[in-house]
XYZ file of C-alpha atoms in Angstrom:
661
model
C -35.841 30.318 -15.118
C -35.924 34.021 -14.321
C -34.684 33.294 -10.806
C -31.569 31.458 -12.048
C -28.281 33.397 -12.090
C -27.208 34.587 -15.542
C -30.769 34.714 -16.893
C -31.215 37.497 -19.451
C -34.421 36.962 -21.412
C -36.879 34.348 -22.686
C -39.784 34.325 -25.109
C -41.955 31.683 -26.775
C -40.382 29.982 -29.803
C -42.053 30.640 -33.163
C -41.497 28.349 -36.126
C -41.190 30.071 -39.470
C -42.282 28.185 -42.537
C -42.421 29.805 -45.939
C -40.735 29.297 -49.264
C -38.117 31.627 -50.720
C -37.000 33.424 -53.848
C -34.319 31.548 -55.537
C -30.820 31.989 -54.147
C -31.369 30.336 -50.728
C -32.838 27.240 -52.389
C -30.091 27.275 -55.059
C -27.639 27.190 -52.127
C -29.515 24.225 -50.624
C -31.030 26.096 -47.666
C -34.424 24.632 -46.763
C -36.995 25.371 -44.076
C -36.813 23.448 -40.800
C -34.003 21.066 -41.845
C -30.237 21.096 -42.345
C -28.123 24.208 -41.830
C -31.062 26.612 -41.430
C -32.383 24.429 -38.608
C -28.942 23.685 -37.045
C -27.992 27.360 -36.992
C -31.515 28.483 -36.036
C -31.501 30.771 -39.103
C -28.505 32.723 -37.775
C -30.167 33.606 -34.469
C -28.069 35.727 -32.101
C -25.455 36.729 -34.705
C -24.864 40.438 -35.400
C -23.815 41.434 -38.914
C -22.356 44.867 -39.563
C -23.016 46.146 -43.089
C -20.893 49.016 -44.427
C -22.765 50.425 -47.411
C -25.117 53.198 -48.587
C -27.447 52.961 -45.581
C -30.832 51.278 -45.232
C -34.561 51.717 -45.972
C -35.824 50.936 -42.464
C -39.523 50.766 -43.327
C -39.036 47.942 -45.838
C -40.818 44.728 -44.750
C -37.493 42.847 -45.190
C -36.375 44.561 -41.975
C -39.465 43.714 -39.933
C -38.530 42.128 -36.591
C -41.434 39.718 -36.377
C -40.238 36.585 -34.582
C -36.877 38.220 -33.731
C -35.379 38.111 -30.239
C -33.772 41.266 -28.811
C -30.044 41.691 -29.607
C -27.521 39.826 -27.434
C -26.539 41.529 -24.171
C -23.031 42.274 -25.525
C -24.427 44.710 -28.151
C -23.183 48.255 -27.536
C -24.188 49.876 -30.844
C -26.802 52.554 -31.354
C -29.232 54.125 -33.746
C -28.460 57.751 -34.440
C -30.797 60.193 -32.700
C -32.950 60.968 -35.730
C -33.313 57.257 -36.439
C -34.098 55.716 -33.059
C -37.781 55.113 -33.819
C -36.809 53.183 -36.961
C -34.731 50.568 -35.147
C -36.129 47.277 -33.899
C -34.903 43.780 -33.029
C -33.862 43.166 -36.660
C -32.294 46.566 -37.339
C -30.345 47.104 -34.127
C -27.909 49.823 -35.206
C -27.762 52.618 -37.781
C -24.934 55.143 -37.945
C -23.299 57.388 -40.556
C -19.584 57.957 -41.224
C -18.359 60.608 -41.455
C -21.026 61.854 -39.047
C -21.637 64.970 -41.119
C -23.259 62.810 -43.795
C -26.705 63.138 -42.304
C -29.097 60.247 -41.972
C -28.515 56.484 -42.403
C -31.435 56.446 -44.897
C -30.462 54.776 -48.182
C -31.124 56.957 -51.217
C -29.187 54.656 -53.556
C -30.663 51.164 -53.018
C -27.365 49.267 -52.862
C -27.199 49.068 -49.045
C -30.850 48.019 -48.726
C -30.229 45.281 -51.334
C -27.094 43.879 -49.646
C -28.553 44.020 -46.107
C -31.727 42.187 -47.141
C -29.624 39.555 -48.974
C -27.684 38.860 -45.765
C -30.479 38.792 -43.218
C -33.777 39.988 -44.676
C -36.938 38.665 -43.029
C -39.423 36.544 -44.997
C -41.482 38.711 -47.393
C -44.168 37.012 -49.457
C -44.873 37.926 -53.057
C -41.545 39.620 -53.801
C -41.044 40.297 -57.530
C -39.987 42.836 -60.148
C -42.652 43.309 -62.858
C -43.994 39.889 -61.806
C -40.616 38.232 -62.506
C -38.751 35.951 -60.054
C -41.854 35.936 -57.863
C -41.684 34.152 -54.522
C -40.983 34.800 -50.875
C -37.844 36.904 -50.495
C -35.606 36.023 -47.573
C -32.022 36.656 -46.532
C -29.458 33.901 -46.013
C -29.550 34.359 -42.199
C -33.123 35.567 -41.571
C -32.935 35.566 -37.747
C -29.593 37.421 -37.555
C -29.449 41.065 -36.443
C -28.325 43.890 -38.752
C -26.171 46.865 -37.775
C -25.949 49.459 -40.541
C -22.941 51.750 -41.031
C -23.578 54.222 -43.837
C -20.170 54.992 -45.362
C -21.145 55.793 -48.950
C -23.048 58.643 -50.542
C -23.614 59.670 -54.151
C -19.896 60.525 -54.443
C -18.653 57.143 -53.226
C -17.219 55.837 -49.961
C -14.357 57.687 -48.263
C -11.667 55.437 -46.833
C -11.542 57.458 -43.607
C -15.300 56.880 -43.259
C -14.880 53.154 -43.952
C -12.052 52.840 -41.430
C -13.844 54.766 -38.662
C -17.017 52.724 -39.289
C -15.043 49.470 -39.011
C -13.531 50.666 -35.716
C -16.997 51.594 -34.430
C -18.463 48.222 -35.528
C -15.680 46.359 -33.690
C -16.431 48.305 -30.484
C -20.204 47.915 -30.960
C -19.884 44.116 -30.854
C -20.615 42.815 -34.374
C -19.746 39.167 -35.211
C -19.482 39.516 -39.007
C -18.598 42.530 -41.167
C -19.860 42.688 -44.744
C -18.330 45.155 -47.208
C -19.590 45.233 -50.783
C -17.164 47.997 -51.723
C -13.499 48.460 -52.525
C -10.954 50.536 -54.390
C -7.914 49.458 -56.346
C -5.372 46.968 -55.065
C -2.798 48.387 -52.628
C -0.202 46.965 -50.236
C -2.082 45.954 -47.085
C -0.400 48.632 -44.935
C -2.016 51.359 -47.053
C -5.345 49.654 -47.762
C -8.022 50.922 -45.340
C -10.216 47.832 -45.671
C -7.242 45.522 -45.016
C -6.236 47.642 -41.990
C -9.733 47.662 -40.494
C -10.254 43.968 -41.253
C -6.969 43.086 -39.515
C -8.169 44.681 -36.262
C -11.592 43.040 -36.672
C -10.064 39.586 -37.217
C -7.914 40.057 -34.118
C -11.166 40.531 -32.167
C -12.716 37.374 -33.645
C -14.876 39.135 -36.271
C -15.045 37.576 -39.743
C -14.772 40.126 -42.574
C -16.393 39.260 -45.908
C -15.682 41.488 -48.939
C -16.540 41.649 -52.621
C -13.669 40.764 -54.985
C -14.439 43.665 -57.352
C -16.172 44.039 -60.729
C -13.214 44.594 -63.066
C -13.163 41.076 -64.516
C -12.658 39.132 -66.671
C -9.132 40.590 -66.789
C -6.499 38.934 -64.642
C -5.003 40.471 -61.492
C -8.059 42.689 -60.927
C -9.062 41.186 -57.560
C -9.225 43.627 -54.606
C -9.828 43.161 -50.856
C -7.326 40.323 -51.126
C -5.743 40.188 -47.631
C -5.551 36.617 -46.249
C -7.589 37.650 -43.189
C -10.513 38.649 -45.475
C -13.007 36.288 -47.143
C -12.808 37.514 -50.758
C -15.933 36.725 -52.784
C -16.330 36.461 -56.573
C -19.661 36.198 -58.413
C -21.436 33.555 -60.463
C -24.877 32.852 -61.907
C -27.962 31.143 -60.509
C -29.738 28.489 -62.598
C -32.469 31.073 -63.212
C -32.890 33.238 -66.292
C -35.390 36.055 -66.710
C -35.853 35.480 -70.375
C -36.766 37.800 -73.205
C -36.459 37.039 -76.921
C -35.572 39.268 -79.828
C -36.994 38.151 -83.175
C -35.729 39.830 -86.339
C -37.722 40.266 -89.551
C -35.715 37.385 -91.094
C -36.998 35.038 -88.311
C -33.596 34.931 -86.543
C -34.019 34.751 -82.747
C -31.743 35.897 -79.934
C -32.195 35.034 -76.293
C -31.654 37.879 -73.853
C -32.592 38.791 -70.313
C -34.781 41.524 -68.891
C -36.657 42.196 -65.668
C -39.146 44.354 -67.568
C -42.510 42.746 -68.243
C -45.266 44.551 -70.156
C -48.787 44.594 -68.747
C -50.104 43.649 -72.188
C -47.904 41.562 -74.436
C -47.278 43.050 -77.868
C -46.204 40.738 -80.680
C -45.950 43.522 -83.199
C -42.784 44.102 -85.250
C -41.269 47.610 -85.102
C -38.570 49.241 -87.253
C -34.985 49.005 -85.944
C -32.716 52.015 -85.426
C -28.956 52.058 -84.730
C -27.861 55.500 -83.438
C -24.195 54.674 -84.106
C -25.000 55.020 -87.825
C -25.818 58.674 -87.094
C -22.715 59.396 -85.010
C -20.238 61.266 -87.193
C -17.500 61.847 -84.611
C -17.175 58.950 -82.122
C -15.516 61.229 -79.506
C -18.004 64.078 -79.406
C -20.985 61.880 -80.267
C -20.448 59.307 -77.502
C -23.683 60.569 -75.970
C -25.557 59.404 -79.084
C -23.359 56.353 -79.628
C -24.091 54.999 -76.130
C -27.722 56.167 -75.887
C -27.117 58.994 -73.441
C -29.516 61.915 -72.920
C -28.282 63.424 -76.213
C -30.277 60.757 -78.041
C -33.292 63.099 -77.960
C -31.586 65.055 -80.767
C -32.430 62.069 -82.975
C -36.042 61.736 -81.848
C -37.267 62.487 -85.362
C -35.633 59.236 -86.568
C -35.849 57.188 -83.320
C -39.577 57.703 -82.763
C -41.638 54.517 -82.927
C -38.536 52.332 -83.306
C -36.621 49.726 -81.334
C -33.209 51.298 -80.665
C -29.907 49.393 -80.588
C -27.746 50.601 -77.647
C -24.292 49.555 -76.572
C -23.450 49.314 -72.832
C -20.856 51.732 -71.464
C -20.099 55.346 -72.240
C -20.716 56.406 -68.649
C -24.497 55.840 -68.701
C -26.053 52.950 -66.796
C -28.431 50.481 -68.409
C -31.601 52.018 -66.984
C -30.542 55.547 -68.029
C -30.081 54.332 -71.613
C -33.644 52.996 -71.661
C -34.897 56.312 -70.280
C -33.009 58.156 -73.070
C -34.595 55.877 -75.703
C -38.028 56.465 -74.167
C -37.451 60.245 -74.087
C -36.488 60.114 -77.779
C -39.794 58.389 -78.593
C -38.356 54.888 -78.987
C -40.680 51.932 -78.288
C -38.040 49.438 -77.224
C -34.317 48.924 -76.668
C -31.831 46.201 -77.513
C -28.931 46.546 -75.096
C -25.739 44.930 -76.396
C -22.836 43.945 -74.176
C -19.111 44.400 -74.697
C -17.074 41.514 -76.186
C -15.446 40.789 -72.794
C -18.872 40.288 -71.164
C -19.294 36.998 -73.041
C -22.489 35.218 -72.002
C -23.074 37.291 -68.823
C -26.351 39.187 -69.250
C -28.220 41.622 -67.019
C -31.917 41.328 -66.276
C -32.589 44.975 -65.488
C -35.842 46.650 -64.456
C -36.108 48.758 -67.618
C -38.486 51.654 -68.144
C -39.632 50.318 -71.540
C -39.617 46.961 -73.372
C -35.893 46.095 -73.511
C -33.516 43.166 -73.292
C -29.783 42.539 -72.890
C -27.981 40.437 -75.525
C -24.341 39.444 -76.141
C -21.794 41.302 -78.206
C -21.750 38.553 -80.850
C -25.548 38.867 -81.121
C -25.035 42.567 -81.868
C -22.892 41.651 -84.870
C -25.653 39.399 -86.247
C -28.289 42.114 -85.643
C -26.265 44.813 -87.433
C -25.541 42.390 -90.318
C -29.296 41.894 -90.695
C -29.918 45.665 -90.530
C -27.435 46.199 -93.370
C -28.981 43.428 -95.464
C -32.464 44.949 -95.783
C -33.974 48.323 -96.471
C -36.588 48.138 -93.719
C -35.160 46.150 -90.793
C -37.774 45.210 -88.175
C -37.833 43.289 -84.885
C -39.982 42.453 -81.910
C -39.218 41.793 -78.241
C -41.259 39.194 -76.346
C -41.003 38.373 -72.645
C -40.972 34.798 -71.347
C -40.254 35.652 -67.698
C -38.677 33.416 -65.092
C -37.119 30.164 -66.281
C -35.267 27.850 -63.889
C -32.991 24.993 -64.856
C -29.800 26.306 -66.490
C -27.537 23.267 -66.080
C -24.377 25.297 -66.800
C -24.889 27.175 -63.520
C -22.980 28.379 -61.660
C -21.102 30.191 -64.464
C -18.437 32.687 -63.355
C -19.661 36.211 -64.168
C -17.630 38.198 -66.694
C -17.364 41.156 -64.305
C -16.149 39.050 -61.359
C -12.562 40.165 -60.622
C -9.832 37.595 -61.220
C -6.584 36.699 -59.481
C -3.727 36.339 -59.124
C -3.575 38.766 -56.232
C -1.280 41.751 -56.774
C -0.724 42.574 -53.091
C 0.127 38.964 -52.196
C 0.458 36.574 -55.178
C 1.201 33.695 -52.796
C -2.384 33.690 -51.458
C -5.008 32.325 -53.888
C -7.762 34.905 -54.452
C -10.722 35.172 -54.787
C -11.381 32.629 -52.018
C -14.857 31.571 -53.112
C -17.677 32.405 -55.530
C -21.402 32.756 -54.817
C -24.593 34.062 -56.457
C -24.068 37.568 -57.870
C -25.862 37.770 -61.215
C -29.462 39.056 -61.435
C -30.149 38.820 -57.710
C -33.559 39.902 -56.406
C -33.492 41.752 -53.078
C -35.020 44.738 -51.291
C -34.809 48.198 -52.897
C -35.282 51.727 -51.546
C -38.026 52.658 -54.028
C -40.350 51.089 -56.590
C -38.711 50.468 -59.957
C -42.259 50.103 -61.332
C -43.299 53.497 -59.883
C -45.826 51.892 -57.534
C -46.717 54.312 -54.755
C -48.972 52.130 -52.632
C -46.407 49.642 -51.269
C -43.259 49.496 -49.164
C -42.510 45.985 -50.431
C -40.195 47.121 -53.235
C -37.536 44.922 -54.836
C -34.958 45.129 -57.595
C -32.781 42.730 -59.570
C -29.122 43.758 -59.836
C -25.703 42.145 -60.392
C -22.176 42.467 -59.019
C -19.699 40.938 -56.579
C -21.580 43.367 -54.268
C -24.430 40.823 -54.454
C -22.307 37.673 -53.938
C -20.481 39.054 -50.883
C -23.679 39.346 -48.745
C -24.629 35.744 -49.622
C -21.299 34.649 -48.106
C -21.659 37.030 -45.141
C -24.997 35.334 -44.473
C -23.486 31.844 -44.748
C -20.708 32.906 -42.329
C -23.407 34.122 -39.907
C -25.179 30.739 -40.064
C -21.882 28.941 -39.348
C -21.086 31.345 -36.481
C -24.520 30.642 -34.995
C -24.075 26.863 -35.337
C -20.437 26.954 -34.093
C -20.054 29.970 -31.773
C -16.493 29.000 -30.780
C -15.119 28.857 -34.337
C -12.591 31.581 -35.212
C -12.970 33.683 -38.390
C -10.312 31.556 -40.110
C -12.063 28.316 -39.078
C -15.352 29.573 -40.588
C -13.531 30.655 -43.737
C -11.718 27.312 -44.009
C -14.999 25.413 -43.595
C -16.522 27.430 -46.462
C -13.504 26.916 -48.734
C -12.626 23.235 -48.212
C -16.218 22.048 -48.744
C -16.955 24.197 -51.839
C -18.327 22.712 -55.063
C -15.941 22.578 -58.016
C -18.459 21.306 -60.580
C -21.650 22.822 -62.004
C -25.147 21.307 -62.130
C -24.035 19.292 -65.182
C -21.320 17.766 -62.982
C -18.661 19.347 -65.180
C -15.898 21.875 -64.477
C -17.051 25.467 -63.957
C -17.387 27.549 -67.091
C -16.454 31.201 -67.425
C -18.439 33.856 -69.315
C -16.993 32.479 -72.587
C -18.631 29.099 -71.751
C -15.174 27.471 -71.750
C -13.592 25.995 -68.572
C -12.884 28.746 -66.031
C -9.404 29.247 -64.626
C -8.716 28.757 -60.934
C -8.030 32.499 -60.530
C -11.707 33.068 -61.390
C -13.237 30.858 -58.675
C -10.607 30.094 -56.021
C -11.784 27.201 -53.863
C -15.084 26.940 -55.783
C -18.771 27.721 -55.241
C -20.108 27.890 -51.686
C -22.009 24.835 -50.410
C -23.481 26.004 -47.071
C -24.714 22.657 -45.712
C -21.367 20.967 -46.323
C -19.542 23.927 -44.744
C -21.469 23.223 -41.534
C -19.591 19.918 -41.125
C -16.143 20.273 -42.719
C -14.322 17.545 -40.747
C -11.028 19.456 -40.527
C -10.263 23.185 -40.576
C -7.149 25.241 -41.304
C -7.343 27.526 -38.280
C -4.835 30.239 -39.200
C -3.391 31.583 -35.938
C -3.601 35.354 -35.727
C 0.041 35.495 -34.575
C 1.135 33.900 -37.894
C 0.176 37.025 -39.832
C 3.214 38.858 -38.403
C 5.917 36.570 -39.915
C 3.813 36.523 -43.114
C 3.779 40.364 -43.281
C 7.524 40.484 -42.626
C 7.907 37.969 -45.472
C 6.174 40.449 -47.816
C 9.264 42.663 -47.250
C 7.247 45.397 -45.570
C 9.287 47.803 -43.446
C 8.901 47.732 -39.651
C 6.883 50.921 -39.893
C 4.547 49.435 -42.559
C 4.007 46.278 -40.482
C 3.460 48.509 -37.444
C 0.613 50.350 -39.191
C -1.279 47.048 -39.458
C -0.415 45.911 -35.928
C -1.079 49.384 -34.494
C 2.072 48.894 -32.406
C 5.818 48.788 -32.983
C 7.126 45.830 -35.002
C 10.632 44.532 -35.591
C 10.925 42.063 -38.466
C 14.674 41.573 -37.983
C 13.969 39.923 -34.620
C 11.675 37.274 -36.021
C 11.753 34.584 -38.660
C 9.631 35.651 -41.590
C 7.733 33.074 -43.669
C 7.030 32.904 -47.410
C 3.383 33.645 -48.319
C 2.549 30.029 -49.178
C 3.677 28.942 -45.693
C 0.759 30.770 -44.043
C -1.645 28.099 -42.742
C -4.200 28.828 -45.472
C -6.813 26.434 -46.941
C -5.462 26.909 -50.495
C -2.102 27.086 -52.286
C -0.867 29.651 -54.791
C 2.766 29.243 -55.781
C 5.196 30.363 -58.438
C 7.313 27.320 -59.322
C 10.622 27.192 -61.144
C 13.307 24.498 -61.250
C 13.721 24.275 -57.450
C 11.212 22.189 -55.453
C 9.273 24.044 -52.712
C 8.036 22.568 -49.432
C 5.348 24.039 -47.144
C 3.616 22.823 -44.014
C -0.039 22.982 -43.070
C -1.799 22.269 -39.780
C -5.370 20.968 -39.628
C -7.686 20.891 -36.599
C -10.210 18.084 -36.146
C -13.759 19.448 -35.804
C -15.478 16.321 -37.203
C -15.497 12.917 -35.489
C -13.160 12.373 -32.514
C -11.719 9.112 -33.827
C -11.125 9.516 -37.538
C -8.559 8.683 -40.201
C -7.933 10.869 -43.238
C -6.072 9.749 -46.363
C -4.708 12.172 -48.909
C -5.792 12.179 -52.554
C -3.952 14.379 -55.023
C -5.012 15.698 -58.414
C -1.691 17.182 -59.515
C -1.551 20.229 -61.741
C -0.113 19.471 -65.188
C 3.717 19.198 -65.190
C 3.813 19.410 -61.374
C 4.519 16.702 -58.809
C 2.761 17.103 -55.418
C 4.028 14.919 -52.564
C 2.315 14.990 -49.146
C 3.890 13.511 -45.992
C 2.449 11.911 -43.970
C -0.214 10.686 -46.379
C -2.462 9.457 -43.543
C -3.649 11.520 -40.556
C -5.099 9.616 -37.572
C -7.055 11.656 -35.052
C -8.080 10.381 -31.613
C -9.923 13.385 -30.212
C -11.774 16.562 -31.154
C -9.789 19.803 -31.618
C -6.616 17.746 -32.034
C -4.148 19.368 -34.443
C -1.923 17.545 -36.929
C 0.684 18.910 -39.327
C 1.701 17.686 -42.788
C 4.259 18.739 -45.400
C 3.651 19.314 -49.116
C 6.447 19.394 -51.678
C 5.857 20.861 -55.144
C 8.268 20.255 -58.010
C 8.142 20.393 -61.800
C 8.147 17.091 -63.703
C 9.436 18.421 -67.041
C 11.431 21.383 -68.255
C 9.185 24.437 -68.408
C 9.440 26.316 -71.696
C 6.718 28.942 -71.237
C 5.145 30.684 -68.283
C 1.793 29.014 -67.667
C -0.914 28.714 -65.001
C -1.880 25.153 -64.037
C -4.159 23.982 -61.264
C -5.198 20.919 -59.279
C -6.113 20.113 -55.701
C -5.353 17.916 -52.736
C -8.080 16.355 -50.668
C -8.048 14.693 -47.241
C -10.798 12.051 -47.134
C -12.230 10.092 -44.193
C -15.235 7.780 -44.296
C -17.447 10.790 -43.621
C -15.692 13.989 -44.736
C -13.523 15.439 -47.449
C -11.351 18.516 -47.035
C -10.198 19.951 -50.341
C -7.451 22.529 -50.912
C -7.108 24.053 -54.373
C -3.609 24.406 -55.822
C -2.728 27.182 -58.287
C 0.743 27.067 -59.808
C 2.343 29.687 -62.021
C 5.091 27.786 -63.864
C 8.155 29.966 -64.388
C 10.410 29.429 -67.386
C 14.092 29.077 -66.442
C 16.043 32.323 -66.514
C 18.497 32.495 -69.381
C 21.971 33.493 -68.200
C 23.176 36.904 -69.397
C 25.787 36.707 -72.114
C 28.381 39.487 -72.004
């Protein structure tokens, strides 16, 4: 082989066989079969991660069984870091360069990188919870780390220069679990960098943001980005609060005591001691000022509300410093049923806002309120999963309402992955993990899935990979019912987009909507950007008056998001056959309420692979609209082997009343 032209390298094949912590199996990824086998675990794909850096000595970044990076790789490890790099960790750089070393002193970047492509690590756990073998979604992919964030945040100039460097270095996928507020694309650094990356065939996967459940909070919403919202696994890390009146409340916590204690302790609510809510917010929210109340907090379980500028772990530390023996963390009303299983520094659990009301009612009803916290640990089998997380940012998109965002949801609540230090203060191990939540955690799951698809289908464009993920997504939970939101009522389409990722189905989508890069120009002109604004994205001169612009919904996108009044609207879509050469697809339509959806032709007959066919969709209202309302449905092309679903979101507009002079 070595004598043949074009030979680069060869090494003996090693078969990996281990089991995993939960999210890969929840996503249907299994050893030695299906997508993991077909994609060879993401082998040969390079993923660039823009984040807080990396902990290179963590066993998740061991390169056992890893081939060297592909010959096209031009990236580097900064001088003080060269000894830390290996065949797994093939690049590590900081932006701006003055920021020192790519070492992660936050944990976030280590967590996201190991979620994408961490190697198999046996016995991963936090306080014995969620124990199993930790592994990333694409365990044989290579990681290139671009540290763009420090304790102050992530500068957009740093993010943009890192994206430019990653493009030149030769990454295949870019993963960004960060973002600001929504901006027009021409002044959004992530959208600008992602546009150049997409042009070079690099898929960019970004978190949707954590400002849910309020509408129009989604960020990173450009159509050339895969925008990822967050949902739950079917795993809970359960703890129970029992009050003196025998009432029980189920919470979550990653803390687990070495010796279980069933003793009841007195309850203490610091908010009862806060005289001025403004100046006493430190006490109200269990900040460091809580030590002032140590005389009354000592030996008690303290009730703490989330928020106030202190994170959940800091609150527990404040309770511990004040002599408290436990903490009940209560969420805000908008958090609904979304709970955090945090690695607390003392016995603590997270309960809902409505539980707080019941607890305070009990405390008022008796002179000596008492409670106990017991820990049940890891429990699998929540049939409501996946539930959209309260914090997961919602559409509609502000920058481009005619593109449905987020695109997809994936696991982002209480995710176990690698951490830069031991949350249990263990000093004798590098195998340290933590459980955290956010769209920052769901984005790397999707970046990993994209890497698997890129490995299995090297010729697919970023938009083909994205389409495959979207049109094959699940739209029902494990109970086979519509997705629920954090209120445990049916979620709206602007919470989940095309649905929850189903990696094995995405590997064989049948048809893809392969958005042509050149179509973004008429789309940008259609957003009424000036020539100069369009030029800043193109990085060359643009003239919108010389070309026909298109409305947003006319972009060849796998989903529809339209604002519909009395006039019907017609759009075209083009699909490319990547399934069986000879195949016939028939359309099925689940129309949104009060909307008629007509598709012509209603049958697509393909005779060869990569053949393209175009269809037209006409949307019109079926009754007079009296109030503005969001309705949703979908259309689905079905052959005897595949289905290709496109979600439809419609904002119904009430007719404008004529002005009366």
